[in-house]
Short mmCIF file of C-alpha atoms in Angstrom, two decimals:
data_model
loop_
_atom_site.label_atom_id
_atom_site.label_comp_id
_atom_site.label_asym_id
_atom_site.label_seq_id
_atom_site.Cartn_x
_atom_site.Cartn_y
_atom_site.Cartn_z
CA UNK A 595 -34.51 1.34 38.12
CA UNK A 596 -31.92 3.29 39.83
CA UNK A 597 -28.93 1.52 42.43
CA UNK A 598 -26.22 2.41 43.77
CA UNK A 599 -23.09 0.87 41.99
CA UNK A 600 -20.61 -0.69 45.09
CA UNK A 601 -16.95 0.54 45.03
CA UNK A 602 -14.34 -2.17 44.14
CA UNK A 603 -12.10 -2.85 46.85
CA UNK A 604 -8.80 -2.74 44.87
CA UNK A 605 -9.87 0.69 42.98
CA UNK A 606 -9.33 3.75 44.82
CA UNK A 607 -12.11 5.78 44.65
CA UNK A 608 -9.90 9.01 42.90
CA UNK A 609 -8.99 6.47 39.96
CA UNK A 610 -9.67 8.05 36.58
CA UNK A 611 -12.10 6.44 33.98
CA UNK A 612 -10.35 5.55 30.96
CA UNK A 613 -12.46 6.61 28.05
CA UNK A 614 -11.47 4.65 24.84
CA UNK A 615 -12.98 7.25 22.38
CA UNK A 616 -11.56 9.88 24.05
CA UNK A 617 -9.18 11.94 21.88
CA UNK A 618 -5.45 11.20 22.94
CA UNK A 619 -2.90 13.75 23.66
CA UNK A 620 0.19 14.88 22.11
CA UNK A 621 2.77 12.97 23.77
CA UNK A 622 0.23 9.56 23.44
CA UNK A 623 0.18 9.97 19.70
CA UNK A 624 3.52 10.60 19.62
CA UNK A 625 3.97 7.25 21.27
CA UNK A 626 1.10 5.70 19.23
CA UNK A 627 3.21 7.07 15.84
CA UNK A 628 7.06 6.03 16.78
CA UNK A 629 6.49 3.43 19.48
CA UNK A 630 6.28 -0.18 18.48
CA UNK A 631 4.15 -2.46 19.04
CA UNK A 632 4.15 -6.05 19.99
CA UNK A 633 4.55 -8.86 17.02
CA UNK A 634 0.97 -10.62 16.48
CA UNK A 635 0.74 -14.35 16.54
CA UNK A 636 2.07 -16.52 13.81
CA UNK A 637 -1.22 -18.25 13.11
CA UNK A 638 -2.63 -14.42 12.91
CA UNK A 639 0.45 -13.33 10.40
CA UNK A 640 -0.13 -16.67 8.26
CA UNK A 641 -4.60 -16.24 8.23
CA UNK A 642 -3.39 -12.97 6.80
CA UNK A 643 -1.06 -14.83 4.19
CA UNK A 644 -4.01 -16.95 2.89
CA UNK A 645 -6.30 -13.84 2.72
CA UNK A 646 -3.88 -12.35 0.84
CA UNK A 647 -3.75 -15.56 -1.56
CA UNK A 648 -7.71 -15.20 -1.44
CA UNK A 649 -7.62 -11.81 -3.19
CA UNK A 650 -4.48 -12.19 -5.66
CA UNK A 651 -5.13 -15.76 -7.22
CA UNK A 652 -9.22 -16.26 -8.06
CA UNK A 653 -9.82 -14.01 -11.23
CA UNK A 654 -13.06 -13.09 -10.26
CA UNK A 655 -11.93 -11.76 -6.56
CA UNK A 656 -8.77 -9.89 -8.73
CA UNK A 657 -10.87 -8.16 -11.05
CA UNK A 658 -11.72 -5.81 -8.02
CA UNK A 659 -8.62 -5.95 -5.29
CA UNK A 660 -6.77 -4.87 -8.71
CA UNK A 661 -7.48 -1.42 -7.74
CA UNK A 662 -5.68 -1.34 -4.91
CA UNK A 663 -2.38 -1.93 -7.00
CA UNK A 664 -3.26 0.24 -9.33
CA UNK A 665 -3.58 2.77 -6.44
CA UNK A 666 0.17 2.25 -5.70
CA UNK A 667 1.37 1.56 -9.45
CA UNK A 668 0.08 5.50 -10.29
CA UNK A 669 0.76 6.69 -6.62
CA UNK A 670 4.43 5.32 -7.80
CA UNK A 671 4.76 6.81 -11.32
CA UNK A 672 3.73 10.40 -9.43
CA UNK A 673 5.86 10.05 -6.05
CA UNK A 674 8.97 9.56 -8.32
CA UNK A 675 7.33 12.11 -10.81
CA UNK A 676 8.01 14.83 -7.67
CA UNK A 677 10.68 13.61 -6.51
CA UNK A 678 12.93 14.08 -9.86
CA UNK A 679 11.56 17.47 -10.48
CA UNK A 680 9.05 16.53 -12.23
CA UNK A 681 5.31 18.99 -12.27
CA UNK A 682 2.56 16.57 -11.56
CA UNK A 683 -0.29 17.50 -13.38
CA UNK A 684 -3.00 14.81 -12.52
CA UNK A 685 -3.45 11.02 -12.06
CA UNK A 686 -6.77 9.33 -13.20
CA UNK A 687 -8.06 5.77 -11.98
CA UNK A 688 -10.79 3.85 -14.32
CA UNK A 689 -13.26 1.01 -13.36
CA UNK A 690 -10.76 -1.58 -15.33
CA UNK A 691 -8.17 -0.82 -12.84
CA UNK A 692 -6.21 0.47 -15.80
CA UNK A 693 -4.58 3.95 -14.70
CA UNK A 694 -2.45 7.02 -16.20
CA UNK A 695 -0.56 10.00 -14.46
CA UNK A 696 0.91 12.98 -16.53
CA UNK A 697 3.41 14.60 -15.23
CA UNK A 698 5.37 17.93 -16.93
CA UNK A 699 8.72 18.46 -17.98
CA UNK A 700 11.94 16.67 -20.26
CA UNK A 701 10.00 13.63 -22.22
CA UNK A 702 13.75 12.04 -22.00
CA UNK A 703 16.34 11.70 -19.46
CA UNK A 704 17.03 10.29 -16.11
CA UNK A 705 13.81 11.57 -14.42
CA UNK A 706 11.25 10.73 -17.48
CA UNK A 707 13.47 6.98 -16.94
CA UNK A 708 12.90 6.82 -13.60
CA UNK A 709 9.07 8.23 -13.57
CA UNK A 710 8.11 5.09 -16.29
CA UNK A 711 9.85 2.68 -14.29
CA UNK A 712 8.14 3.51 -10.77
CA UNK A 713 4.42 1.97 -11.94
CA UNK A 714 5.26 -1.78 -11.63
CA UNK A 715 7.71 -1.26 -9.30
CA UNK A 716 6.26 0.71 -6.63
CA UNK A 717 3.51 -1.98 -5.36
CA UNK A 718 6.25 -4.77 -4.12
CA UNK A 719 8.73 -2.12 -2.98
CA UNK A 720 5.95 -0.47 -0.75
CA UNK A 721 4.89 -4.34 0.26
CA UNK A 722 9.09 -4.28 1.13
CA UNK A 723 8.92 -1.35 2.92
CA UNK A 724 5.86 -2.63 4.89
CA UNK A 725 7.45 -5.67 5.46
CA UNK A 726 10.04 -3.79 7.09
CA UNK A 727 8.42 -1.98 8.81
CA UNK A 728 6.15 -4.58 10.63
CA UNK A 729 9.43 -6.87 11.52
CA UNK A 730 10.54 -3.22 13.24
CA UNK A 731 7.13 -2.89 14.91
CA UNK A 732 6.05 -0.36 13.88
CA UNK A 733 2.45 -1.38 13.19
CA UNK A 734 0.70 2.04 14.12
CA UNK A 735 3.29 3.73 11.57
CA UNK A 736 2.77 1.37 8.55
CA UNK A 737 -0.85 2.54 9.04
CA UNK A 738 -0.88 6.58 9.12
CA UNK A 739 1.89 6.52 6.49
CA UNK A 740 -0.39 4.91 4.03
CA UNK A 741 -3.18 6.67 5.20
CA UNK A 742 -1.26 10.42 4.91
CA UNK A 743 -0.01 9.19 1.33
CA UNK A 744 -3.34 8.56 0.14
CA UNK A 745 -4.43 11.65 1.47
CA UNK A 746 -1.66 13.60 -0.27
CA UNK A 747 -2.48 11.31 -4.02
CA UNK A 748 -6.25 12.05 -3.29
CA UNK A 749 -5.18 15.69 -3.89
CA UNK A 750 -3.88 14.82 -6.89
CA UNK A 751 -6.76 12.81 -8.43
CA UNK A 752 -8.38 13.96 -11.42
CA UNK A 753 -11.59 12.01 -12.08
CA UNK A 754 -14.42 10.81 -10.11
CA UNK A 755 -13.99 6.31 -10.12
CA UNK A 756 -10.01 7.64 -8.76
CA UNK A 757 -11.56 10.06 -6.14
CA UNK A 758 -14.29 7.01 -4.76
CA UNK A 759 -11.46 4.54 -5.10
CA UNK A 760 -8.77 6.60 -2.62
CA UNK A 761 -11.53 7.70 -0.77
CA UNK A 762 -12.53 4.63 0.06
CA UNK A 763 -8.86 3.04 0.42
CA UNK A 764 -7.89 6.20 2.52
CA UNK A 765 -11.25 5.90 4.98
CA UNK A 766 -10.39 2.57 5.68
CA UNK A 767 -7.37 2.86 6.71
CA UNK A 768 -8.16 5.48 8.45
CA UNK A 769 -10.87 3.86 10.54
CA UNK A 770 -8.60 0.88 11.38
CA UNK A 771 -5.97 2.78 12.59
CA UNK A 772 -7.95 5.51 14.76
CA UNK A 773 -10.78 3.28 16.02
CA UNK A 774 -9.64 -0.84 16.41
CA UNK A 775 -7.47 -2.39 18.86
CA UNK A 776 -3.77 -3.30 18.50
CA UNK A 777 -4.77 -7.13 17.62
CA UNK A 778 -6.75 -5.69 14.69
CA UNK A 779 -4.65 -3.34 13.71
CA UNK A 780 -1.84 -6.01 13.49
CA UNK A 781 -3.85 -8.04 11.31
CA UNK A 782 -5.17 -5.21 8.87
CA UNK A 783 -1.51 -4.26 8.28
CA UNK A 784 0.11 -7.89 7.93
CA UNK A 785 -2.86 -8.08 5.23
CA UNK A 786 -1.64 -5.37 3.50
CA UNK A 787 1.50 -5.86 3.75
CA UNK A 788 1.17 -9.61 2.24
CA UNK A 789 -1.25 -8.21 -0.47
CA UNK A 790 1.18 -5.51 -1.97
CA UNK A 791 3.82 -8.10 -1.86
CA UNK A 792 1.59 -10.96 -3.71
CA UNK A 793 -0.26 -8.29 -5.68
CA UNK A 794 3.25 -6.72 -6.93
CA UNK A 795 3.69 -10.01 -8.62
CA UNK A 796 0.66 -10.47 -11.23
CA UNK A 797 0.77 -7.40 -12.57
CA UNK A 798 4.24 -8.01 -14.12
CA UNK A 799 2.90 -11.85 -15.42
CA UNK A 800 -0.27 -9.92 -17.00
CA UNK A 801 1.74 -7.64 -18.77
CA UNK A 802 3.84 -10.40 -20.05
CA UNK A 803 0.90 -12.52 -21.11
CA UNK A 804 -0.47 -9.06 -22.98
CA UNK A 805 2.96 -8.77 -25.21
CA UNK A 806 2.38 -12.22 -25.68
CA UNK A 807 -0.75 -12.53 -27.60
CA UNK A 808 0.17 -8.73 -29.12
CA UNK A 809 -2.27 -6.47 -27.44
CA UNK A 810 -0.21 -4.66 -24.50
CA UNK A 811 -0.30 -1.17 -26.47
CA UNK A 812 2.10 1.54 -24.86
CA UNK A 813 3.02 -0.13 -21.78
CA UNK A 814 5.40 1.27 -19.28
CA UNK A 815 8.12 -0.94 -20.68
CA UNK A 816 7.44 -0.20 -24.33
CA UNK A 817 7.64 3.68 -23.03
CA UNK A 818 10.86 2.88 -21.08
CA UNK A 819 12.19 0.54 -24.18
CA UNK A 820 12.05 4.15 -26.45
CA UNK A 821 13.22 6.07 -23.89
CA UNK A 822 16.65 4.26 -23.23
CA UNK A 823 16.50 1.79 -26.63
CA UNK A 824 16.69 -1.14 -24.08
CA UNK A 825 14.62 -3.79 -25.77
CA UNK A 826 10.91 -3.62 -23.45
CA UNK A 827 11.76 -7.95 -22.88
CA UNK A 828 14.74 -6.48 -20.54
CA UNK A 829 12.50 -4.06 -18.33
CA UNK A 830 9.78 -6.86 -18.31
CA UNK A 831 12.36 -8.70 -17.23
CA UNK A 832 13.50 -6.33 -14.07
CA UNK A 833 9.48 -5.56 -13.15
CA UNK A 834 9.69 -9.39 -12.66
CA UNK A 835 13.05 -9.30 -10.48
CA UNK A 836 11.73 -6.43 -8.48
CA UNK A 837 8.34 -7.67 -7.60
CA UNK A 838 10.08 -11.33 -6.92
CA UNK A 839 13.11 -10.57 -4.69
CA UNK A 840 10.88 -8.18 -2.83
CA UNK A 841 8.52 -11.13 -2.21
CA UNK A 842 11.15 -13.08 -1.00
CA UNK A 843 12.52 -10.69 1.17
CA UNK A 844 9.51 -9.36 2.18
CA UNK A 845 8.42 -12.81 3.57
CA UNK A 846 11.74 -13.52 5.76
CA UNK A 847 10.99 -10.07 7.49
CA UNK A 848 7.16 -11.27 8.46
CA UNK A 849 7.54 -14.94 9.03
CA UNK A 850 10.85 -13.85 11.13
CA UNK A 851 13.18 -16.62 9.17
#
C-alpha cells in the first residue's frame, strides 16, 4: 500500500532529516570528544555500583571479569615500560588471567622500579582517573581513551587468548561509544569506572593470601623487594594503599560527596 505521508504543521517542509547512523563531522566529534556531558541519575550511578559488586565479590563471576584487570595490570607494567625508556618487547595474556610483559633494557634502576610497580597499581589509578574524569563530564572521553589504549596494547600483544581478550574488550567499547545513546553510554562508563576501582582492590588481597600459604612465586613485589632490598611485606603493603585510597577517592568523585 502506498499513501501519502501529511506534512506536520510545526515542521517546515525544508527541515533536514536527522539520520542517527549517519557519520558525524569534524567539528561534531570534536564536540562529542572534549564536550561534556550531562551527570546520569544517582539511582543509574549506584545500579552500576552493585553491578560492579556483582562481578568483583562471587568467585565464580571473578574467575572471568579477572581478565579485565589483568588487561590493565600488563597494559600498566608496559605504559610505564615506554614511558621510562624502556623497549617493549611483548605482553602475553593466559586463560588464568595470569599475565607477563617483557620489556628491554637496565634489569635495575629507577625505570626497572617503576615498570614492576605499575601492574597492581595501574587498575585503581585508571578507576581514579575515570573517576575523574566522569565527575568532569567527560563521559564520551573516558570511552575513546580506553578504547584508543587498547587499540595501541592490542599492537603489542603477543599470543592468541591476549589478542581475543583485547579484541573483545576493545570492540566493546568501541560499540558503546560509537553506536548507544548518552544514557547508555553513562552507564557503561560509571560501570567501568566502579569495576577498576573495586577490581583494583582483590588483586592486592589475593596476592597477600598467596604469600600467605607460600605459593606466590616471583610476584611483582618479590621482583620489586630484590630490586630495591625493601622487604616484598612493604610493597604489598603500598599495592594495598594505592588500590584503597583510590577507592575512596574515586567514590567521592562519582557519588558527588
Amino acid at each position: 500500500m502506498v499513501g501519502a505521508v501529511p506534512a506536520r504543521p510545526d515542521l517546515p517542509e525544508s527541515a533536514p532529516i536527522m539520520n542517527p547512523l549517519a557519520t558525524p563531522s569534524l567539528p561534531e566529534l570534536w564536540d562529542r570528544l572534549f564536550g561534556t556531558q550531562p551527570d546520569p541519575d544517582l539511582w543509574v550511578v549506584l545500579a552500576t555500583l552493585v553491578a560492579a559488586l556483582a562481578a568483583v565479590l562471587p568467585h565464580a563471576v571473578w574467575r572471568v571479569s579477572r581478565n579485565a584487570v589483568t588487561i590493565a595490570h600488563e597494559g600498566g607494567h608496559g605504559l610505564v615500560a615506554l614511558l621510562t625508556g624502556r623497549t617493549l618487547t611483548g605482553i602475553r595474556l593466559h586463560s588464568d588471567t595470569s599475565g607477563l610483559t617483557v620489556s628491554r633494557g637496565k634489569p635495575h634502576g629507577l625505570g626497572m622500579i617503576l615498570t614492576a610497580a605499575a601492574g597492581y597499581t595501574a587498575p585503581p589509578l585508571l578507576g581514579l582517573g575515570g573517576a575523574a574524569l566522569l565527575a568532569a563530564g567527560h563521559i564520551t572521553a573516558l570511552l575513546w581513551l580506553a578504547t584508543a589504549l587498547l587499540l595501541v596494547m592490542l599492537v603489542m600483544i603477543r599470543n592468541a587468548y591476549g589478542v581475543l581478550t583485547v579484541l573483545v574488550t576493545g570492540g566493546l567499547f568501541l560499540a558503546v561509544s560509537w553506536l548507544t545513546g548518552a544514557q547508555v553510554q553513562a552507564a557503561f562508563a560509571y560501570a567501568v569506572v566502579w569495576f577498576l576501582l573495586l577490581g583494583g582492590v582483590r588483586p592486592a588481597f589475593e596476592l597477600q593470601a598467596k604469600r600467605r600459604r607460600g605459593n606466590a612465586g616471583d610476584s611483582d613485589a618479590d621482583q620489586l623487594s630484590r630490586l630495591t632490598n625493601v622487604p616484598p611485606a612493604l610493597w604489598l603493603f603500598l599495592f594495598h594503599a594505592v588500590s584503597l585510597c583510590s577507592l575512596i577517592g574515586g567514590t567521592r568523585w562519582l557519588l558527588d560527596l
